[in-house]
Amino acid sequence: MLQNDADIIAGIDVEKVRSDFPLLTRKIYGKPLVYFDNAATSQKPTAVLDALEDYYRKYNANVHRGVHSLSQEATEAYEGARRKVAAYINAAYDHEIIFTRGTTESINLVAATFARKFLKEGDVVLISAMEHHSNIVPWQLVCEEKNAKLEVIAINEHGELLMDDFEKKLTDKVKFVSITYVSNSLGTINPVQEIIKRAHAKNIPVLIDAAQAVVHLPIDVQKLDADFLAFSSHKIYGPTGFGILYGKEEWLNKLPPYQGGGEMIKTVTFEKTIYNDLPYKFEAGTPDIAGAIGLGAAIDYINSHGKDNIFKAEEELLEYAMDALTSVKGLRIVGPLTNRVGSISFLLEGFHPFDVGEILDKQGIAVRTGHHCTQPVMDFFCIPGTVRASLSFYNTREEIDKLVKGLEKARMMLG
Amino acid sequence: MTINEAQDEIIEEFAFFPEWMEKYEYIIQLAKDLPLIDGQYKTEANIIKGCQSRVWLHPEFKDGKIFFTADSDALITKGLVAMVVKVLSGQTPKEIADAEIYFIDEIGLRTHLSPTRSNGLLSMLKQMKLYAVAYQAQSLQN
């Protein structure tokens, strides 16, 4: 059976994997859903849904407080999730994992606290031209406040970072570098290890936005030598509203607290508050306990397949998709042709991405259209936006064939 | 034709298209058939900011009525715009300001009016009503 051969890649049986994700059986406008908006959010496996329900049904209690059994069970599961995340990205210590509401909050946390203590007038924060708005605006806010300057590493027409420009802009005035590992709109993989190395040669700390990378590439924060790394649970099969900030112990100790409240304190008097140890210093208030447990379950789920198997299967699927899409008449890929992962941004020449997206939707195919929260990237390419198909390991070759057919139908209707 | 008669007519036309693709083919046809706006009015000032597709809207006040012309860079949006223009153009400011637009919902395109859809249609409707209110105030002053 040809179909079966095609759908078992790197030991991943796609049909079996799909049965783990209940939402994938949905029909849209009477047609089986083809979900290609994984860069926006991934679907959730039953294992994650069960973990969330189990927590609320069986051991819902506040963490780190009560001596009662329920609270201890909840705390154990919550802290267990921290250990799972630490292991997943190979952090040196569990307390280097800070729980946040997502990548956006993680970046805001670092921008606000770093700026408060270390950023001065005339200093420079360096980002790239392909950042998501969430890795632009937090830095703009603090630069404005401190009279510092935000500088941008340029990209070329293939959507690749210009390392010469990086070298040129990495002056002594630069106090922080914040850069995405993988572009959400172009799919470009950036040479972050090299960037970190060059920044560290000048003692400049680096934050890696791993929102897209974490679900497609192996991440080892110690090997990367990243000072900070941020990602969201919902893009890696976990629940929404929950995310991670990894920070080196040394840096997390140097930064002041972000928000004040319960949980982040040791002792409080009206004269002086002593802050709690890491990671709690950055976790004010009752946390998203279910979110942490859900992300923990998502990581267990990934490990049950083996992340290397998943990444390998995705790589082969991406290659198939790139071949199939580049053969579509009038289709232009926006972004690099190689060294990419996840998102494929494209345009059907002569047609507005919004129209193409609408007609794909009516065929049950979910893609994203627009600027993908990277308006500067669209301005660079002088386009109103793109159609973006972003893949996951639960997608099939058959679905990619459907996308190609869907695009042909769109051309016929709009032409 | 009153605003509601025009809306009912569109609802009747769409009753012929039970399939989604047919509805969209019809909307696209509307977009292609109608050169909606004079080039000189396709200005930055007349753009209604939608997130994804741009919409231009130009009002003209003549004989106590408002005549709208409009355009969009996306075909499907342009088709939807054409229908809204057909319904509201040539009516008095009061009628436009008071109008309840129900046809979009009735023909199953309500999602196009959701604020997150960001195709400019909702903003265009709001802008048309704003013009109507402004002309209404102007005529009362005169």
Coordinates of C-alpha atoms in Angstrom, one line a residue:
Chain A
M1 CA 0.0 0.0 0.0
L2 CA 1.6 3.2 -1.2
Q3 CA -0.4 5.4 1.0
N4 CA 0.8 3.6 4.1
D5 CA 4.4 3.8 3.1
A6 CA 4.1 7.5 2.5
D7 CA 2.5 8.1 5.9
I8 CA 5.0 6.3 8.1
I9 CA 8.0 8.6 8.2
A10 CA 10.8 8.3 10.7
G11 CA 8.8 5.8 12.7
I12 CA 5.9 8.2 13.0
D13 CA 2.6 6.6 11.9
V14 CA 0.7 9.7 10.9
E15 CA -2.8 8.1 10.9
K16 CA -2.2 6.8 14.5
V17 CA -0.8 10.3 15.5
R18 CA -3.9 11.9 14.0
S19 CA -6.2 9.8 16.2
D20 CA -4.5 11.4 19.2
F21 CA -5.9 14.8 18.2
P22 CA -9.7 14.8 18.5
L23 CA -10.1 18.1 16.7
L24 CA -8.5 16.8 13.5
T25 CA -11.7 14.8 12.8
R26 CA -13.8 18.0 12.4
K27 CA -15.5 18.9 9.2
I28 CA -15.5 22.5 7.9
Y29 CA -18.2 23.4 5.3
G30 CA -18.8 19.7 5.0
K31 CA -15.2 18.9 4.2
P32 CA -12.6 17.3 6.3
L33 CA -10.5 19.9 8.1
V34 CA -7.0 20.5 6.7
Y35 CA -5.2 22.4 9.5
F36 CA -2.3 24.3 8.2
D37 CA -2.2 27.1 10.8
N38 CA 0.1 25.4 13.3
A39 CA 2.4 28.4 13.6
A40 CA -0.5 30.3 15.1
T41 CA -1.4 27.5 17.4
S42 CA -1.1 23.7 17.5
Q43 CA -4.0 21.3 18.1
K44 CA -4.0 19.4 21.4
P45 CA -3.6 15.7 21.9
T46 CA -6.0 13.8 24.2
A47 CA -3.2 13.3 26.7
V48 CA -3.1 17.1 27.3
L49 CA -6.9 17.4 27.4
D50 CA -7.1 14.5 30.0
A51 CA -4.3 16.1 32.1
L52 CA -6.2 19.4 32.3
E53 CA -9.5 17.6 33.2
D54 CA -7.7 15.4 35.7
Y55 CA -6.3 18.3 37.5
Y56 CA -9.6 20.1 37.9
R57 CA -11.5 17.0 38.7
K58 CA -9.2 15.2 41.0
Y59 CA -6.6 17.5 42.7
N60 CA -7.4 21.2 42.1
A61 CA -5.8 23.2 44.9
N62 CA -3.5 26.2 45.2
V63 CA 0.2 25.5 45.1
H64 CA 3.0 26.1 47.5
R65 CA 0.6 27.0 50.4
G66 CA -1.5 24.4 52.1
V67 CA -0.1 21.5 54.1
H68 CA -3.1 19.5 53.0
S69 CA -2.7 16.6 50.6
L70 CA -4.5 18.2 47.6
S71 CA -2.2 21.2 47.7
Q72 CA 0.8 19.0 47.9
E73 CA -0.4 16.9 44.9
A74 CA -1.1 20.0 42.9
T75 CA 2.4 21.5 43.9
E76 CA 4.1 18.2 42.9
A77 CA 2.4 18.2 39.5
Y78 CA 3.1 21.9 39.0
E79 CA 6.8 21.6 39.9
G80 CA 7.0 18.4 38.0
A81 CA 6.1 20.4 34.9
R82 CA 9.0 22.7 35.6
R83 CA 11.3 19.8 35.7
K84 CA 10.0 18.4 32.4
V85 CA 10.5 21.8 30.7
A86 CA 14.0 22.1 32.1
A87 CA 14.9 18.7 30.8
Y88 CA 13.2 19.4 27.4
I89 CA 15.5 22.4 26.7
N90 CA 18.4 21.1 28.8
A91 CA 18.5 23.9 31.4
A92 CA 21.2 23.5 34.1
Y93 CA 18.7 24.1 36.9
D94 CA 14.9 23.8 37.3
H95 CA 14.8 27.2 38.9
E96 CA 15.9 28.7 35.6
I97 CA 12.5 28.0 34.2
I98 CA 10.0 30.9 34.9
F99 CA 6.4 30.3 34.2
T100 CA 4.7 33.1 32.3
R101 CA 1.6 33.7 30.2
G102 CA 3.5 33.1 27.0
T103 CA 6.3 34.3 24.8
T104 CA 5.0 37.8 24.8
E105 CA 5.0 38.1 28.5
S106 CA 8.4 36.4 28.8
I107 CA 9.9 39.1 26.5
N108 CA 8.1 41.9 28.2
L109 CA 9.5 40.6 31.5
V110 CA 13.1 40.6 30.4
A111 CA 12.7 44.0 28.5
A112 CA 11.1 45.7 31.5
T113 CA 13.4 44.4 34.2
F114 CA 16.6 44.5 32.2
A115 CA 15.9 48.1 31.2
R116 CA 15.0 49.2 34.7
K117 CA 18.4 48.2 36.0
F118 CA 20.8 48.3 33.1
L119 CA 19.6 50.4 30.2
K120 CA 20.8 54.0 30.0
E121 CA 20.4 56.9 27.7
G122 CA 22.3 56.4 24.4
D123 CA 22.4 52.6 24.9
V124 CA 21.3 50.4 22.0
V125 CA 19.1 47.3 21.9
L126 CA 19.6 45.2 18.8
I127 CA 16.8 43.1 17.2
S128 CA 16.3 41.9 13.6
A129 CA 14.1 42.9 10.7
M130 CA 12.1 39.7 10.9
E131 CA 10.9 39.9 14.5
H132 CA 7.4 39.3 15.5
H133 CA 5.7 42.4 16.9
S134 CA 6.1 40.9 20.4
N135 CA 9.9 41.1 20.1
I136 CA 9.7 44.7 18.8
V137 CA 7.2 46.6 20.8
P138 CA 8.4 45.7 24.4
W139 CA 11.9 46.9 23.4
Q140 CA 10.5 50.1 21.8
L141 CA 8.6 50.8 25.0
V142 CA 11.7 50.6 27.2
C143 CA 14.0 52.4 24.7
E144 CA 11.5 55.3 24.6
E145 CA 11.4 55.4 28.4
K146 CA 15.2 55.3 28.8
N147 CA 16.1 57.4 25.7
A148 CA 17.9 54.3 24.3
K149 CA 17.9 53.3 20.7
L150 CA 16.5 50.3 19.0
E151 CA 18.6 49.1 16.0
V152 CA 17.6 46.5 13.5
I153 CA 19.7 43.9 11.7
A154 CA 18.8 43.9 8.0
I155 CA 17.6 40.9 6.0
N156 CA 18.1 40.1 2.3
E157 CA 15.4 39.4 -0.4
H158 CA 15.3 35.7 0.6
G159 CA 14.4 36.7 4.1
E160 CA 17.8 35.8 5.5
L161 CA 19.6 37.7 8.2
L162 CA 22.6 39.8 7.0
M163 CA 25.4 38.7 9.3
D164 CA 27.7 41.4 8.0
D165 CA 25.1 44.0 9.1
F166 CA 24.9 42.3 12.5
E167 CA 28.6 42.5 12.9
K168 CA 28.5 46.2 11.9
K169 CA 25.7 47.0 14.3
L170 CA 27.2 45.1 17.2
T171 CA 28.9 48.2 18.6
D172 CA 30.0 48.9 22.2
K173 CA 26.8 50.8 22.7
V174 CA 24.7 47.6 22.3
K175 CA 23.5 46.4 25.7
F176 CA 21.1 43.7 24.7
V177 CA 20.4 41.5 21.6
S178 CA 17.0 40.0 21.2
I179 CA 16.4 37.8 18.2
T180 CA 14.1 35.1 16.9
Y181 CA 15.3 31.6 16.3
V182 CA 12.8 30.9 13.5
S183 CA 10.8 33.6 11.7
N184 CA 7.1 33.1 12.1
S185 CA 6.2 34.7 8.8
L186 CA 9.1 33.4 6.6
G187 CA 10.2 30.2 8.2
T188 CA 13.9 31.3 8.2
I189 CA 16.2 29.5 10.7
N190 CA 18.6 32.1 12.1
P191 CA 22.2 31.2 13.1
V192 CA 21.5 32.0 16.7
Q193 CA 24.4 30.0 18.1
E194 CA 26.8 32.2 16.0
I195 CA 24.9 35.4 17.1
I196 CA 25.2 34.5 20.7
K197 CA 28.9 33.7 20.4
R198 CA 29.6 37.0 18.8
A199 CA 27.5 39.0 21.3
H200 CA 29.1 37.2 24.2
A201 CA 32.6 38.1 22.9
K202 CA 31.5 41.6 23.8
N203 CA 29.7 40.6 27.0
I204 CA 26.3 41.4 25.6
P205 CA 23.4 39.2 26.8
V206 CA 21.1 37.6 24.2
L207 CA 17.4 36.6 24.3
I208 CA 16.2 34.0 21.9
D209 CA 12.5 34.0 20.8
A210 CA 11.9 30.3 20.4
A211 CA 8.1 30.5 19.9
Q212 CA 8.3 28.9 16.5
A213 CA 11.6 26.9 17.0
V214 CA 10.6 25.0 20.1
V215 CA 8.2 22.7 18.2
H216 CA 10.4 22.0 15.2
L217 CA 14.0 22.1 16.3
P218 CA 15.9 20.5 19.2
I219 CA 16.7 23.2 21.8
D220 CA 19.6 22.9 24.2
V221 CA 20.0 26.2 26.1
Q222 CA 23.4 25.2 27.5
K223 CA 24.8 24.3 24.1
L224 CA 23.4 27.5 22.6
D225 CA 24.7 29.4 25.7
A226 CA 21.5 31.6 25.5
D227 CA 21.0 34.0 28.4
F228 CA 17.3 34.0 27.9
L229 CA 14.9 31.9 25.8
A230 CA 11.1 32.3 25.5
F231 CA 8.3 30.2 24.2
S232 CA 4.6 29.5 24.5
S233 CA 2.9 26.3 25.6
H234 CA 0.1 26.5 23.0
K235 CA 2.4 26.2 20.0
I236 CA 3.8 23.0 21.4
Y237 CA 0.5 21.1 21.9
G238 CA -0.1 22.5 25.3
P239 CA -2.8 24.9 26.6
T240 CA -3.1 28.6 25.7
G241 CA -2.2 31.4 28.1
F242 CA 0.9 29.7 29.4
G243 CA 4.5 30.1 28.5
I244 CA 8.1 29.8 29.5
L245 CA 11.0 32.1 30.2
Y246 CA 14.3 30.4 30.5
G247 CA 17.0 32.6 32.0
K248 CA 20.5 31.8 33.2
E249 CA 20.6 31.7 37.0
E250 CA 23.2 34.4 37.0
W251 CA 21.0 36.8 35.0
L252 CA 17.7 36.0 36.8
N253 CA 19.5 36.8 40.1
K254 CA 20.7 40.1 38.7
L255 CA 17.3 41.3 37.4
P256 CA 14.8 43.0 39.7
P257 CA 11.3 41.4 40.1
Y258 CA 8.7 42.1 37.4
Q259 CA 5.4 42.2 39.2
G260 CA 4.8 42.3 42.9
G261 CA 2.3 40.2 44.9
G262 CA 1.9 36.9 46.7
E263 CA 4.2 34.0 45.9
M264 CA 7.1 36.2 44.9
I265 CA 7.9 37.3 48.4
K266 CA 9.7 35.8 51.5
T267 CA 8.7 38.4 54.1
V268 CA 6.6 41.5 53.8
T269 CA 6.5 44.4 56.2
F270 CA 5.4 47.9 55.3
E271 CA 9.0 49.0 55.5
K272 CA 10.7 46.3 53.4
T273 CA 9.9 43.2 51.4
I274 CA 12.3 40.4 51.0
Y275 CA 11.8 38.7 47.6
N276 CA 11.6 35.0 47.2
D277 CA 14.2 32.8 45.6
L278 CA 14.2 31.8 41.9
P279 CA 12.0 31.0 40.2
Y280 CA 9.3 32.4 42.5
K281 CA 10.7 35.9 42.5
F282 CA 9.2 36.3 39.0
E283 CA 6.0 34.4 39.6
A284 CA 3.7 36.8 41.5
G285 CA 0.2 35.7 42.3
T286 CA -1.6 32.3 41.9
P287 CA -0.1 30.9 38.8
D288 CA -1.8 29.0 35.9
I289 CA -1.5 25.7 37.5
A290 CA -3.5 23.8 34.9
G291 CA -1.4 25.5 32.2
A292 CA 1.8 24.1 33.7
I293 CA 0.4 20.7 34.1
G294 CA -1.0 20.8 30.5
L295 CA 2.4 21.8 29.1
G296 CA 4.0 19.0 31.1
A297 CA 1.6 16.5 29.5
A298 CA 2.4 17.9 26.1
I299 CA 6.1 17.4 26.7
D300 CA 5.5 13.8 27.8
Y301 CA 3.4 13.3 24.7
I302 CA 6.3 14.6 22.5
N303 CA 8.8 12.4 24.3
S304 CA 6.5 9.4 23.8
H305 CA 7.1 9.7 20.0
G306 CA 10.7 10.9 20.4
K307 CA 11.3 14.5 19.4
D308 CA 13.9 13.6 16.9
N309 CA 11.4 11.3 15.1
I310 CA 8.9 14.1 15.0
F311 CA 11.4 16.6 13.7
K312 CA 12.6 14.2 11.0
A313 CA 9.0 13.5 9.9
E314 CA 8.3 17.2 9.7
E315 CA 11.4 17.8 7.7
E316 CA 10.3 15.3 5.1
L317 CA 6.8 16.7 5.0
L318 CA 8.2 20.2 4.5
E319 CA 10.3 19.0 1.6
Y320 CA 7.3 17.4 0.0
A321 CA 5.3 20.6 0.6
M322 CA 8.0 22.9 -0.8
D323 CA 8.2 20.7 -4.0
A324 CA 4.5 20.6 -4.4
L325 CA 3.9 24.3 -3.8
T326 CA 6.8 25.6 -6.0
S327 CA 5.2 23.6 -8.8
V328 CA 2.0 25.6 -8.6
K329 CA 1.7 28.1 -11.5
G330 CA 2.3 31.7 -10.4
L331 CA 3.2 30.8 -6.8
R332 CA 6.0 32.8 -5.3
I333 CA 7.6 31.7 -2.0
V334 CA 8.3 34.6 0.3
G335 CA 11.3 33.6 2.3
P336 CA 14.2 31.3 1.9
L337 CA 14.0 28.1 -0.2
T338 CA 16.4 26.1 2.1
N339 CA 17.4 26.2 5.8
R340 CA 13.8 26.7 6.9
V341 CA 11.2 25.1 9.1
G342 CA 7.5 25.3 10.0
S343 CA 5.9 28.2 8.1
I344 CA 5.7 28.5 4.3
S345 CA 4.7 32.0 3.2
F346 CA 3.6 32.5 -0.4
L347 CA 1.7 34.6 -2.8
L348 CA -0.4 33.6 -5.8
E349 CA 0.7 36.3 -8.3
G350 CA -2.1 38.6 -9.2
F351 CA -4.3 37.6 -6.3
H352 CA -4.8 39.2 -2.9
P353 CA -3.8 36.8 0.0
F354 CA -7.1 37.5 1.7
D355 CA -9.1 36.2 -1.3
V356 CA -7.0 33.1 -1.6
G357 CA -7.4 32.4 2.2
E358 CA -11.2 32.8 1.9
I359 CA -11.5 30.3 -0.9
L360 CA -9.2 27.8 0.8
D361 CA -11.3 28.1 4.0
K362 CA -14.5 27.3 2.1
Q363 CA -12.7 24.0 1.0
G364 CA -12.0 23.2 4.7
I365 CA -8.3 24.3 4.5
A366 CA -7.1 26.5 7.3
V367 CA -4.2 28.8 6.5
R368 CA -3.4 32.2 7.8
T369 CA -3.4 35.3 5.6
G370 CA -2.1 38.8 6.4
H371 CA 1.0 40.2 7.9
H372 CA 1.4 37.5 10.6
C373 CA 2.3 40.2 13.2
T374 CA 5.4 41.1 11.3
Q375 CA 4.4 44.3 9.4
P376 CA 8.0 45.4 8.9
V377 CA 8.7 42.2 7.0
M378 CA 5.7 42.8 4.7
D379 CA 6.9 46.4 4.2
F380 CA 10.4 45.1 3.3
F381 CA 8.9 42.9 0.6
C382 CA 6.4 45.6 -0.4
I383 CA 3.4 43.3 -0.1
P384 CA 0.1 43.6 1.8
G385 CA 0.6 40.2 3.4
T386 CA 1.1 36.5 2.5
V387 CA -0.8 33.2 2.6
R388 CA 0.9 31.1 5.2
A389 CA 0.7 27.4 5.5
S390 CA 2.4 26.1 8.6
L391 CA 2.9 22.3 9.1
S392 CA 2.9 19.9 12.0
F393 CA 3.9 16.3 12.2
Y394 CA 0.2 15.3 12.2
N395 CA -0.3 16.8 8.7
T396 CA -0.2 14.4 5.7
R397 CA 1.1 14.5 2.1
E398 CA -2.5 14.0 1.1
E399 CA -3.4 17.3 2.8
I400 CA -0.6 19.1 1.0
D401 CA -2.1 17.7 -2.3
K402 CA -5.4 19.1 -1.2
L403 CA -3.8 22.5 -0.6
V404 CA -2.3 22.5 -4.1
K405 CA -5.8 21.6 -5.6
G406 CA -7.4 24.3 -3.4
L407 CA -5.0 26.9 -4.8
E408 CA -5.8 25.8 -8.3
K409 CA -9.5 26.2 -7.5
A410 CA -8.8 29.7 -6.0
R411 CA -7.0 30.7 -9.2
M412 CA -9.9 29.5 -11.3
M413 CA -12.5 31.4 -9.3
L414 CA -10.6 34.6 -8.9
G415 CA -9.0 34.7 -12.3
Chain B
M1 CA -36.1 51.2 -3.7
T2 CA -35.8 51.5 0.1
I3 CA -32.8 50.2 2.0
N4 CA -34.8 47.1 3.2
E5 CA -36.1 46.4 -0.3
A6 CA -32.6 46.4 -1.6
Q7 CA -31.5 44.1 1.2
D8 CA -34.4 41.7 0.6
E9 CA -33.5 41.6 -3.1
I10 CA -30.0 40.5 -2.3
I11 CA -31.3 37.8 0.1
E12 CA -33.5 36.5 -2.6
E13 CA -30.6 36.4 -5.1
F14 CA -28.5 34.4 -2.6
A15 CA -31.2 31.9 -2.1
F16 CA -30.3 30.5 -5.5
F17 CA -26.8 29.5 -4.2
P18 CA -27.0 26.9 -1.5
E19 CA -23.3 25.9 -2.0
W20 CA -20.6 28.1 -0.5
M21 CA -18.5 28.1 -3.7
E22 CA -21.5 29.3 -5.7
K23 CA -22.0 32.2 -3.2
Y24 CA -18.4 33.1 -3.5
E25 CA -18.5 32.9 -7.3
Y26 CA -21.4 35.3 -7.3
I27 CA -19.6 37.7 -4.9
I28 CA -16.5 37.6 -7.1
Q29 CA -18.7 38.2 -10.2
L30 CA -20.2 41.3 -8.5
A31 CA -16.7 42.6 -7.8
K32 CA -15.6 42.1 -11.3
D33 CA -18.7 43.6 -12.9
L34 CA -18.5 46.9 -11.0
P35 CA -15.9 49.5 -11.5
L36 CA -16.8 51.1 -8.3
I37 CA -14.8 54.2 -7.7
D38 CA -13.3 57.0 -9.8
G39 CA -9.5 56.8 -9.7
Q40 CA -9.1 60.3 -8.3
Y41 CA -11.0 59.3 -5.1
K42 CA -8.7 56.3 -4.4
T43 CA -6.7 58.4 -2.1
E44 CA -4.9 57.8 1.2
A45 CA -7.6 59.9 2.9
N46 CA -10.4 57.8 1.6
I47 CA -8.8 54.5 2.8
I48 CA -10.6 52.6 5.5
K49 CA -8.0 50.8 7.5
G50 CA -8.8 47.1 7.6
C51 CA -6.1 44.7 8.7
Q52 CA -5.8 42.7 5.6
S53 CA -7.6 44.2 2.7
R54 CA -7.9 47.9 2.0
V55 CA -11.2 49.6 1.3
W56 CA -11.6 53.0 -0.3
L57 CA -14.9 54.9 0.3
H58 CA -16.0 58.2 -1.3
P59 CA -19.3 59.9 -0.4
E60 CA -21.1 62.5 -2.5
F61 CA -24.0 64.6 -1.2
K62 CA -26.5 65.5 -3.9
D63 CA -30.2 66.5 -3.8
G64 CA -30.5 65.5 -0.2
K65 CA -29.1 62.0 -0.8
I66 CA -25.7 60.4 -0.3
F67 CA -24.1 58.6 -3.2
F68 CA -21.3 56.2 -2.3
T69 CA -18.6 54.8 -4.5
A70 CA -16.0 52.3 -3.1
D71 CA -13.4 49.8 -4.0
S72 CA -11.1 47.2 -2.4
D73 CA -7.8 45.6 -3.3
A74 CA -9.2 42.2 -2.5
L75 CA -11.9 40.8 -4.8
I76 CA -14.1 39.1 -2.2
T77 CA -14.1 42.3 -0.1
K78 CA -14.9 44.3 -3.2
G79 CA -17.9 42.1 -3.9
L80 CA -19.2 42.5 -0.3
V81 CA -18.5 46.3 -0.6
A82 CA -20.5 46.4 -3.8
M83 CA -23.5 44.9 -2.1
V84 CA -23.3 47.3 0.8
V85 CA -23.0 50.3 -1.6
K86 CA -26.0 49.0 -3.6
V87 CA -28.1 48.9 -0.4
L88 CA -27.1 52.3 1.1
S89 CA -26.1 54.5 -1.9
G90 CA -28.8 57.0 -3.0
Q91 CA -30.6 57.1 0.3
T92 CA -31.1 60.1 2.6
P93 CA -28.7 60.7 5.5
K94 CA -31.5 59.9 8.0
E95 CA -32.4 56.6 6.3
I96 CA -28.7 55.6 6.2
A97 CA -28.1 56.6 9.8
D98 CA -31.1 54.6 11.0
A99 CA -30.6 51.6 8.7
E100 CA -30.3 48.2 10.2
I101 CA -28.1 46.0 8.0
Y102 CA -29.4 42.5 8.2
F103 CA -28.7 41.0 4.8
I104 CA -25.1 40.1 5.4
D105 CA -26.2 37.9 8.3
E106 CA -29.1 36.4 6.3
I107 CA -26.9 35.3 3.4
G108 CA -24.6 33.6 5.9
L109 CA -21.7 36.0 5.7
R110 CA -22.0 37.3 9.3
T111 CA -18.4 36.3 10.0
H112 CA -17.3 39.1 7.6
L113 CA -18.7 41.6 10.1
S114 CA -16.7 40.3 13.1
P115 CA -14.1 42.8 14.3
T116 CA -11.4 40.1 14.2
R117 CA -12.1 39.5 10.5
S118 CA -10.5 42.8 9.7
N119 CA -11.4 42.9 6.1
G120 CA -12.6 46.5 6.4
L121 CA -16.3 45.8 5.8
L122 CA -17.3 46.5 9.4
S123 CA -15.2 49.7 9.4
M124 CA -16.8 50.7 6.1
L125 CA -20.3 50.3 7.4
K126 CA -19.4 52.4 10.4
Q127 CA -17.8 55.1 8.2
M128 CA -20.9 55.2 6.0
K129 CA -23.1 55.8 9.0
L130 CA -20.7 58.5 10.3
Y131 CA -21.0 60.3 6.9
A132 CA -24.7 60.1 7.2
V133 CA -24.8 61.5 10.6
A134 CA -22.4 64.3 9.6
Y135 CA -24.6 65.2 6.5
Q136 CA -27.7 65.1 8.7
A137 CA -26.2 67.6 11.1
Q138 CA -25.0 69.7 8.2
S139 CA -28.5 69.9 6.6
L140 CA -30.0 70.8 10.0
Q141 CA -27.6 73.7 10.3
N142 CA -28.4 75.0 6.8

